[in-house]
PDB file of C-alpha atoms in Angstrom:
ATOM      1  CA  MET A  14      16.361  24.440   5.727  1.00  0.00           C
ATOM      2  CA  LEU A  15      15.528  23.187   9.205  1.00  0.00           C
ATOM      3  CA  ASN A  16      14.492  19.839   7.721  1.00  0.00           C
ATOM      4  CA  THR A  17      17.913  19.479   6.093  1.00  0.00           C
ATOM      5  CA  ILE A  18      19.738  20.258   9.342  1.00  0.00           C
ATOM      6  CA  VAL A  19      17.592  17.753  11.252  1.00  0.00           C
ATOM      7  CA  ARG A  20      18.308  15.045   8.663  1.00  0.00           C
ATOM      8  CA  TRP A  21      22.028  15.869   8.784  1.00  0.00           C
ATOM      9  CA  ILE A  22      22.140  15.502  12.582  1.00  0.00           C
ATOM     10  CA  ILE A  23      20.066  12.298  12.562  1.00  0.00           C
ATOM     11  CA  LEU A  24      22.297  10.794   9.857  1.00  0.00           C
ATOM     12  CA  ALA A  25      25.370  11.713  11.915  1.00  0.00           C
ATOM     13  CA  LEU A  26      23.875   9.891  14.903  1.00  0.00           C
ATOM     14  CA  ALA A  27      23.041   6.968  12.618  1.00  0.00           C
ATOM     15  CA  LEU A  28      26.658   6.901  11.430  1.00  0.00           C
ATOM     16  CA  ILE A  29      27.834   6.746  15.057  1.00  0.00           C
ATOM     17  CA  LEU A  30      25.428   3.829  15.613  1.00  0.00           C
ATOM     18  CA  VAL A  31      26.723   2.078  12.493  1.00  0.00           C
ATOM     19  CA  ALA A  32      30.288   2.536  13.773  1.00  0.00           C
ATOM     20  CA  ARG A  33      29.318   0.881  17.061  1.00  0.00           C
ATOM     21  CA  ILE A  34      27.685  -2.042  15.232  1.00  0.00           C
ATOM     22  CA  THR A  35      30.372  -2.564  12.568  1.00  0.00           C
ATOM     23  CA  PRO A  36      33.657  -4.109  13.711  1.00  0.00           C
ATOM     24  CA  GLY A  37      36.622  -2.278  12.205  1.00  0.00           C
ATOM     25  CA  MET A  38      34.825   1.056  11.847  1.00  0.00           C
ATOM     26  CA  GLU A  39      35.460   3.977  14.193  1.00  0.00           C
ATOM     27  CA  ILE A  40      34.125   7.522  14.552  1.00  0.00           C
ATOM     28  CA  SER A  41      35.918   9.727  17.064  1.00  0.00           C
ATOM     29  CA  GLY A  42      32.908  11.869  17.963  1.00  0.00           C
ATOM     30  CA  LEU A  43      29.885  13.850  16.885  1.00  0.00           C
ATOM     31  CA  LEU A  44      31.905  16.475  14.993  1.00  0.00           C
ATOM     32  CA  ALA A  45      33.691  13.798  12.964  1.00  0.00           C
ATOM     33  CA  ALA A  46      30.314  12.173  12.253  1.00  0.00           C
ATOM     34  CA  LEU A  47      28.799  15.474  11.082  1.00  0.00           C
ATOM     35  CA  VAL A  48      31.751  16.136   8.775  1.00  0.00           C
ATOM     36  CA  SER A  49      31.640  12.526   7.543  1.00  0.00           C
ATOM     37  CA  VAL A  50      27.956  12.780   6.644  1.00  0.00           C
ATOM     38  CA  ALA A  51      28.644  15.989   4.711  1.00  0.00           C
ATOM     39  CA  VAL A  52      31.573  14.381   2.861  1.00  0.00           C
ATOM     40  CA  ILE A  53      29.572  11.206   2.124  1.00  0.00           C
ATOM     41  CA  SER A  54      26.778  13.362   0.711  1.00  0.00           C
ATOM     42  CA  LEU A  55      29.191  15.311  -1.492  1.00  0.00           C
ATOM     43  CA  ILE A  56      30.871  12.128  -2.724  1.00  0.00           C
ATOM     44  CA  ASN A  57      27.496  10.540  -3.496  1.00  0.00           C
ATOM     45  CA  THR A  58      26.433  13.663  -5.372  1.00  0.00           C
ATOM     46  CA  PHE A  59      29.536  14.351  -7.463  1.00  0.00           C
ATOM     47  CA  VAL A  60      31.859  11.308  -7.598  1.00  0.00           C
ATOM     48  CA  LYS A  61      29.557   8.298  -7.425  1.00  0.00           C
ATOM     49  CA  PRO A  62      27.550   9.025 -10.616  1.00  0.00           C
ATOM     50  CA  LEU A  63      30.776   9.214 -12.624  1.00  0.00           C
ATOM     51  CA  ILE A  64      32.067   5.945 -11.142  1.00  0.00           C
ATOM     52  CA  VAL A  65      28.715   4.216 -11.769  1.00  0.00           C
ATOM     53  CA  PHE A  66      28.782   5.406 -15.392  1.00  0.00           C
ATOM     54  CA  LEU A  67      32.364   4.211 -15.917  1.00  0.00           C
ATOM     55  CA  THR A  68      31.589   0.790 -14.420  1.00  0.00           C
ATOM     56  CA  LEU A  69      28.291   0.341 -16.226  1.00  0.00           C
ATOM     57  CA  PRO A  70      29.368  -2.799 -18.147  1.00  0.00           C
ATOM     58  CA  ILE A  71      30.375  -4.650 -14.968  1.00  0.00           C
ATOM     59  CA  ASN A  72      27.197  -3.448 -13.262  1.00  0.00           C
ATOM     60  CA  ILE A  73      25.155  -4.933 -16.082  1.00  0.00           C
ATOM     61  CA  ILE A  74      27.072  -8.225 -15.966  1.00  0.00           C
ATOM     62  CA  THR A  75      26.659  -8.518 -12.177  1.00  0.00           C
ATOM     63  CA  LEU A  76      23.010  -7.395 -12.341  1.00  0.00           C
ATOM     64  CA  GLY A  77      23.777  -4.359 -10.191  1.00  0.00           C
ATOM     65  CA  LEU A  78      25.566  -6.182  -7.375  1.00  0.00           C
ATOM     66  CA  PHE A  79      28.773  -4.298  -8.170  1.00  0.00           C
ATOM     67  CA  LEU A  80      27.019  -1.206  -6.787  1.00  0.00           C
ATOM     68  CA  PHE A  81      27.673  -2.630  -3.306  1.00  0.00           C
ATOM     69  CA  VAL A  82      31.392  -2.528  -4.085  1.00  0.00           C
ATOM     70  CA  ILE A  83      31.099   1.039  -5.393  1.00  0.00           C
ATOM     71  CA  ASN A  84      29.236   2.093  -2.229  1.00  0.00           C
ATOM     72  CA  ALA A  85      31.964   0.530  -0.080  1.00  0.00           C
ATOM     73  CA  LEU A  86      34.679   2.316  -2.074  1.00  0.00           C
ATOM     74  CA  MET A  87      32.884   5.665  -1.734  1.00  0.00           C
ATOM     75  CA  PHE A  88      32.476   5.033   2.002  1.00  0.00           C
ATOM     76  CA  GLY A  89      36.204   4.248   2.190  1.00  0.00           C
ATOM     77  CA  LEU A  90      37.010   7.447   0.304  1.00  0.00           C
ATOM     78  CA  ALA A  91      35.029   9.424   2.872  1.00  0.00           C
ATOM     79  CA  ALA A  92      36.935   7.679   5.680  1.00  0.00           C
ATOM     80  CA  PHE A  93      40.198   8.538   3.955  1.00  0.00           C
ATOM     81  CA  LEU A  94      39.263  12.215   3.630  1.00  0.00           C
ATOM     82  CA  VAL A  95      37.808  12.803   7.109  1.00  0.00           C
ATOM     83  CA  PRO A  96      40.063  12.715  10.170  1.00  0.00           C
ATOM     84  CA  GLY A  97      38.341  10.870  12.997  1.00  0.00           C
ATOM     85  CA  PHE A  98      36.557   8.448  10.656  1.00  0.00           C
ATOM     86  CA  SER A  99      38.455   5.215  10.063  1.00  0.00           C
ATOM     87  CA  LEU A 100      37.787   1.848   8.486  1.00  0.00           C
ATOM     88  CA  GLY A 101      39.756  -1.324   9.048  1.00  0.00           C
ATOM     89  CA  GLY A 102      39.509  -2.629   5.497  1.00  0.00           C
ATOM     90  CA  PHE A 103      37.112  -3.442   2.710  1.00  0.00           C
ATOM     91  CA  PHE A 104      34.630  -5.602   4.624  1.00  0.00           C
ATOM     92  CA  PRO A 105      33.994  -3.016   7.365  1.00  0.00           C
ATOM     93  CA  ALA A 106      33.455  -0.492   4.544  1.00  0.00           C
ATOM     94  CA  LEU A 107      31.039  -2.874   2.812  1.00  0.00           C
ATOM     95  CA  LEU A 108      29.033  -3.611   5.955  1.00  0.00           C
ATOM     96  CA  GLY A 109      29.160   0.002   7.132  1.00  0.00           C
ATOM     97  CA  SER A 110      28.008   1.405   3.808  1.00  0.00           C
ATOM     98  CA  PHE A 111      25.167  -1.124   3.659  1.00  0.00           C
ATOM     99  CA  LEU A 112      23.961  -0.322   7.185  1.00  0.00           C
ATOM    100  CA  TYR A 113      24.362   3.426   6.645  1.00  0.00           C
ATOM    101  CA  SER A 114      22.292   3.152   3.450  1.00  0.00           C
ATOM    102  CA  LEU A 115      19.529   1.368   5.346  1.00  0.00           C
ATOM    103  CA  PHE A 116      19.517   4.018   8.074  1.00  0.00           C
ATOM    104  CA  SER A 117      19.551   6.739   5.427  1.00  0.00           C
ATOM    105  CA  ILE A 118      16.489   5.246   3.729  1.00  0.00           C
ATOM    106  CA  ILE A 119      14.667   5.075   7.064  1.00  0.00           C
ATOM    107  CA  VAL A 120      15.593   8.667   7.950  1.00  0.00           C
ATOM    108  CA  ASN A 121      14.515   9.965   4.539  1.00  0.00           C
ATOM    109  CA  MET A 122      11.183   8.125   4.806  1.00  0.00           C
ATOM    110  CA  THR A 123      10.616   9.357   8.364  1.00  0.00           C
ATOM    111  CA  VAL A 124      11.801  12.948   8.158  1.00  0.00           C
ATOM    112  CA  GLY A 125      10.781  13.350   4.536  1.00  0.00           C
ATOM    113  CA  GLN A 126      11.818  15.768   1.883  1.00  0.00           C
ATOM    114  CA  PRO A 127      11.566  19.539   2.332  1.00  0.00           C
ATOM    115  CA  ARG A 128       8.235  20.967   1.235  1.00  0.00           C
ATOM    116  CA  THR A 129       8.070  23.623  -1.426  1.00  0.00           C
ATOM    117  CA  ALA A 130       5.882  26.671  -1.037  1.00  0.00           C
ATOM    118  CA  THR A 131       2.967  26.885  -3.452  1.00  0.00           C
TER     119      THR A 131
END
């Protein structure tokens, strides 16, 4: 449980960093970043698999590169749903989602997954 909370806070800080790096992307504060990370996680858990399944033919044709577009659209959906998180168009969403994914990979490798009791 504590591991999950730590990852959530670190990802929120990473999202604030991504907003500072990406032109056209703004986060109003830590609370908006925390809510945004929660919404991004929920979207990636429930909505993204359905969208990936429905766009499978174009993903196959583009050799998976269309997944970058899907990630940007899911990132834009999160910005639309969360007040205090805004994007200035598709390209800030594309760059922001790419950078956030990189930070997320680094955080997950560093903090790790929760251990199960044996």
